[in-house]
Short mmCIF file of C-alpha atoms in Angstrom, two decimals:
data_model
loop_
_atom_site.label_atom_id
_atom_site.label_comp_id
_atom_site.label_asym_id
_atom_site.label_seq_id
_atom_site.Cartn_x
_atom_site.Cartn_y
_atom_site.Cartn_z
CA UNK A 221 0.04 0.08 0.04
CA UNK A 222 1.53 3.34 -1.05
CA UNK A 223 0.39 6.50 0.57
CA UNK A 224 2.48 8.85 -1.61
CA UNK A 225 2.03 9.35 -5.34
CA UNK A 226 3.82 6.57 -7.22
CA UNK A 227 6.60 8.88 -8.71
CA UNK A 228 7.26 10.36 -5.29
CA UNK A 229 7.36 6.88 -3.76
CA UNK A 230 9.79 5.76 -6.50
CA UNK A 231 12.01 8.79 -5.61
CA UNK A 232 11.99 7.86 -1.88
CA UNK A 233 13.06 4.16 -2.63
CA UNK A 234 15.72 5.46 -5.17
CA UNK A 235 17.34 7.65 -2.61
CA UNK A 236 17.32 5.16 0.13
CA UNK A 237 20.00 2.39 0.78
CA UNK A 238 20.02 -0.42 -1.91
CA UNK A 239 18.67 -3.83 -1.07
CA UNK A 240 21.52 -6.37 -0.44
CA UNK A 241 21.89 -8.91 -3.06
CA UNK A 242 21.09 -11.84 -0.84
CA UNK A 243 17.89 -10.26 -0.08
CA UNK A 244 17.11 -9.72 -3.72
CA UNK A 245 17.81 -13.42 -4.27
CA UNK A 246 15.44 -14.28 -1.36
CA UNK A 247 12.66 -12.10 -2.80
CA UNK A 248 13.09 -13.74 -6.20
CA UNK A 249 12.85 -17.36 -4.78
CA UNK A 250 9.95 -16.38 -2.54
CA UNK A 251 7.96 -15.22 -5.53
CA UNK A 252 8.91 -18.35 -7.57
CA UNK A 253 8.19 -20.89 -4.76
CA UNK A 254 6.06 -19.53 -2.00
CA UNK A 255 2.38 -18.68 -1.65
CA UNK A 256 1.40 -15.09 -0.84
CA UNK A 257 4.80 -13.55 -1.46
CA UNK A 258 3.17 -10.10 -0.84
CA UNK A 259 3.80 -10.85 2.81
CA UNK A 260 7.44 -9.99 2.33
CA UNK A 261 8.59 -6.84 4.04
CA UNK A 262 10.11 -5.63 0.72
CA UNK A 263 13.28 -3.48 -0.11
CA UNK A 264 12.20 -0.23 1.27
CA UNK A 265 10.63 -1.41 4.66
CA UNK A 266 13.54 -3.81 4.98
CA UNK A 267 15.91 -0.93 4.93
CA UNK A 268 13.78 0.84 7.56
CA UNK A 269 13.92 -2.31 9.82
CA UNK A 270 17.69 -2.52 9.29
CA UNK A 271 18.26 1.11 10.22
CA UNK A 272 16.04 0.92 13.29
CA UNK A 273 17.89 -2.17 14.45
CA UNK A 274 21.26 -0.52 13.81
CA UNK A 275 20.19 2.48 15.92
CA UNK A 276 18.90 0.33 18.73
CA UNK A 277 22.03 -2.11 18.65
CA UNK A 278 20.06 -4.78 20.33
CA UNK A 279 21.56 -7.69 22.16
CA UNK A 280 18.36 -9.80 21.86
CA UNK A 281 15.55 -9.56 19.24
CA UNK A 282 12.28 -11.31 19.10
CA UNK A 283 10.40 -11.71 15.78
CA UNK A 284 6.83 -12.94 15.60
CA UNK A 285 6.16 -14.09 11.99
CA UNK A 286 9.25 -15.27 10.10
CA UNK A 287 7.66 -16.05 6.72
CA UNK A 288 10.66 -16.58 4.48
CA UNK A 289 13.09 -14.72 6.68
CA UNK A 290 13.50 -11.38 4.84
CA UNK A 291 12.69 -9.15 7.83
CA UNK A 292 14.72 -11.49 10.06
CA UNK A 293 17.85 -10.91 8.00
CA UNK A 294 17.13 -7.10 8.01
CA UNK A 295 16.83 -6.88 11.74
CA UNK A 296 19.85 -9.11 12.32
CA UNK A 297 22.02 -6.58 10.59
CA UNK A 298 21.88 -4.30 13.82
CA UNK A 299 22.51 -7.11 16.22
CA UNK A 300 25.57 -6.83 18.67
CA UNK A 301 28.41 -9.21 17.76
CA UNK A 302 27.28 -11.62 20.48
CA UNK A 303 23.55 -10.97 20.02
CA UNK A 304 20.83 -13.31 19.02
CA UNK A 305 17.38 -13.11 17.28
CA UNK A 306 14.59 -15.47 18.13
CA UNK A 307 12.13 -15.84 15.30
CA UNK A 308 8.87 -17.65 15.66
CA UNK A 309 6.60 -19.10 12.79
CA UNK A 310 3.96 -21.88 12.57
CA UNK A 311 4.66 -22.92 9.00
CA UNK A 312 6.74 -25.99 9.09
CA UNK A 313 7.27 -25.99 5.28
CA UNK A 314 9.31 -22.82 5.36
CA UNK A 315 11.84 -23.82 8.00
CA UNK A 316 14.44 -25.12 5.62
CA UNK A 317 13.83 -22.25 3.16
CA UNK A 318 14.66 -19.76 5.91
CA UNK A 319 17.61 -21.64 7.24
CA UNK A 320 19.14 -21.83 3.78
CA UNK A 321 19.15 -18.00 3.55
CA UNK A 322 20.07 -17.45 7.21
CA UNK A 323 23.23 -19.59 6.72
CA UNK A 324 24.26 -17.70 3.66
CA UNK A 325 24.20 -14.45 5.58
CA UNK A 326 26.69 -13.08 8.11
CA UNK A 327 24.24 -13.78 10.88
CA UNK A 328 23.24 -17.37 10.51
CA UNK A 329 24.73 -18.45 13.86
CA UNK A 330 22.83 -15.63 15.64
CA UNK A 331 19.42 -16.70 14.43
CA UNK A 332 17.27 -19.14 16.40
CA UNK A 333 14.15 -20.61 14.73
CA UNK A 334 11.11 -21.59 16.74
CA UNK A 335 8.27 -23.57 15.18
CA UNK A 336 5.00 -23.38 16.61
CA UNK A 337 2.38 -21.00 18.36
CA UNK A 338 4.02 -17.76 19.55
CA UNK A 339 1.48 -17.88 22.42
CA UNK A 340 3.07 -20.98 23.68
CA UNK A 341 6.71 -20.19 22.75
CA UNK A 342 7.13 -16.73 24.19
CA UNK A 343 6.47 -17.64 27.88
CA UNK A 344 9.05 -20.48 27.50
CA UNK A 345 11.81 -18.18 26.31
CA UNK A 346 14.12 -17.48 29.12
CA UNK A 347 15.22 -13.98 27.77
CA UNK A 348 14.42 -10.33 27.81
CA UNK A 349 14.41 -8.29 24.57
CA UNK A 350 15.69 -4.96 23.24
CA UNK A 351 13.75 -5.09 20.05
CA UNK A 352 10.56 -6.91 19.13
CA UNK A 353 8.92 -7.19 15.71
CA UNK A 354 5.29 -8.10 15.50
CA UNK A 355 4.31 -9.22 11.94
CA UNK A 356 1.96 -12.35 12.63
CA UNK A 357 -1.67 -13.11 12.79
CA UNK A 358 -3.65 -10.05 13.48
CA UNK A 359 -6.20 -11.44 15.89
CA UNK A 360 -3.51 -12.06 18.42
CA UNK A 361 -1.67 -8.81 18.31
CA UNK A 362 -3.10 -7.63 21.51
CA UNK A 363 -2.22 -10.99 23.17
CA UNK A 364 1.36 -10.80 21.88
CA UNK A 365 1.64 -7.31 23.34
CA UNK A 366 0.71 -8.50 26.77
CA UNK A 367 3.06 -11.51 26.62
CA UNK A 368 6.16 -9.53 25.62
CA UNK A 369 5.70 -6.30 27.42
CA UNK A 370 7.15 -7.59 30.69
CA UNK A 371 10.00 -9.22 28.83
CA UNK A 372 10.97 -6.04 27.00
CA UNK A 373 13.85 -4.15 28.56
CA UNK A 374 13.46 -0.58 29.51
CA UNK A 375 14.18 1.52 26.60
CA UNK A 376 13.37 -1.41 24.30
CA UNK A 377 11.47 -1.05 21.06
CA UNK A 378 8.38 -2.82 19.68
CA UNK A 379 7.88 -2.63 15.95
CA UNK A 380 4.46 -3.54 14.78
CA UNK A 381 3.55 -4.16 11.12
CA UNK A 382 0.36 -3.74 9.16
CA UNK A 383 -1.25 -1.41 11.63
CA UNK A 384 -3.03 0.46 8.81
CA UNK A 385 -4.36 -2.85 7.48
CA UNK A 386 -4.76 -1.86 3.86
CA UNK A 387 -6.57 1.36 4.92
CA UNK A 388 -9.36 -0.63 6.60
CA UNK A 389 -8.68 1.16 9.91
CA UNK A 390 -10.69 4.19 8.70
CA UNK A 391 -13.30 2.45 6.74
CA UNK A 392 -16.74 1.44 8.06
CA UNK A 393 -16.24 -1.62 10.04
CA UNK A 394 -17.68 -4.96 9.10
CA UNK A 395 -18.63 -6.68 12.22
CA UNK A 396 -17.54 -9.97 10.80
CA UNK A 397 -14.06 -8.68 10.10
CA UNK A 398 -12.13 -10.17 12.96
CA UNK A 399 -8.69 -8.97 11.79
CA UNK A 400 -9.69 -5.34 11.37
CA UNK A 401 -11.26 -5.29 14.74
CA UNK A 402 -8.06 -6.67 16.29
CA UNK A 403 -5.85 -4.12 14.53
CA UNK A 404 -8.10 -1.28 15.76
CA UNK A 405 -7.98 -2.63 19.35
CA UNK A 406 -4.21 -3.03 19.18
CA UNK A 407 -3.67 0.53 17.85
CA UNK A 408 -5.80 1.85 20.66
CA UNK A 409 -3.80 -0.07 23.15
CA UNK A 410 -0.50 1.22 21.97
CA UNK A 411 -1.78 4.71 22.16
CA UNK A 412 -3.22 4.38 25.72
CA UNK A 413 -0.85 2.07 27.46
CA UNK A 414 1.23 4.31 29.76
CA UNK A 415 4.13 1.89 29.87
CA UNK A 416 5.24 2.85 26.30
CA UNK A 417 5.36 5.75 23.91
CA UNK A 418 4.23 5.27 20.53
CA UNK A 419 4.44 6.82 17.00
CA UNK A 420 2.67 5.33 13.95
CA UNK A 421 4.56 5.76 10.70
CA UNK A 422 2.60 5.57 7.33
CA UNK A 423 5.35 3.36 5.82
CA UNK A 424 3.89 0.83 3.33
CA UNK A 425 0.92 -0.81 5.32
CA UNK A 426 1.82 1.08 8.48
CA UNK A 427 4.61 0.56 10.95
CA UNK A 428 4.34 1.51 14.71
CA UNK A 429 7.38 2.24 16.79
CA UNK A 430 6.73 1.92 20.56
CA UNK A 431 9.46 2.38 23.14
CA UNK A 432 9.10 1.06 26.72
CA UNK A 433 9.62 3.86 29.25
#
């Protein structure tokens, strides 16, 4: 979803850091072999994630929703040399695909994959986090927030993707639309929870940055 006129959007992309070749290859193979390739973060948002991670310099990252590992690799670029990223996904079929690209990167040994429900895995992780990226099933966004907030270090960052949900957040609500309801509730929670400070950025489908006080 583009909120700028196409030519202006192209200018923004053209004057941002280039997408690394490994990620270009990952994108190409995702479109060739995987259903719903539109779920990729993409080159521009990927550079945004990379930049934020490099500014935070996290020791530990938690990612909810791995897909083919594009955002994982972008976030890993900012890890400290002895840092680790835990990434969780429910799709068993993509595990080997992800690992192949992780191991071709400079961060393969720093990436730990978890297969299963994040609702079950997060409480079992004996770790606190400097950076969290939420990009999974929308109906559980609020549940994920409540699970991770106590494991987020002071000054830690939560990045939440798809918070504009294709523009549906400002359209008349269909009562049967569970995902849109969930995104609306999540956005309200991020705005009102006094443990964090939040800014919503109109980047692609909406990216919220929340900082724990």
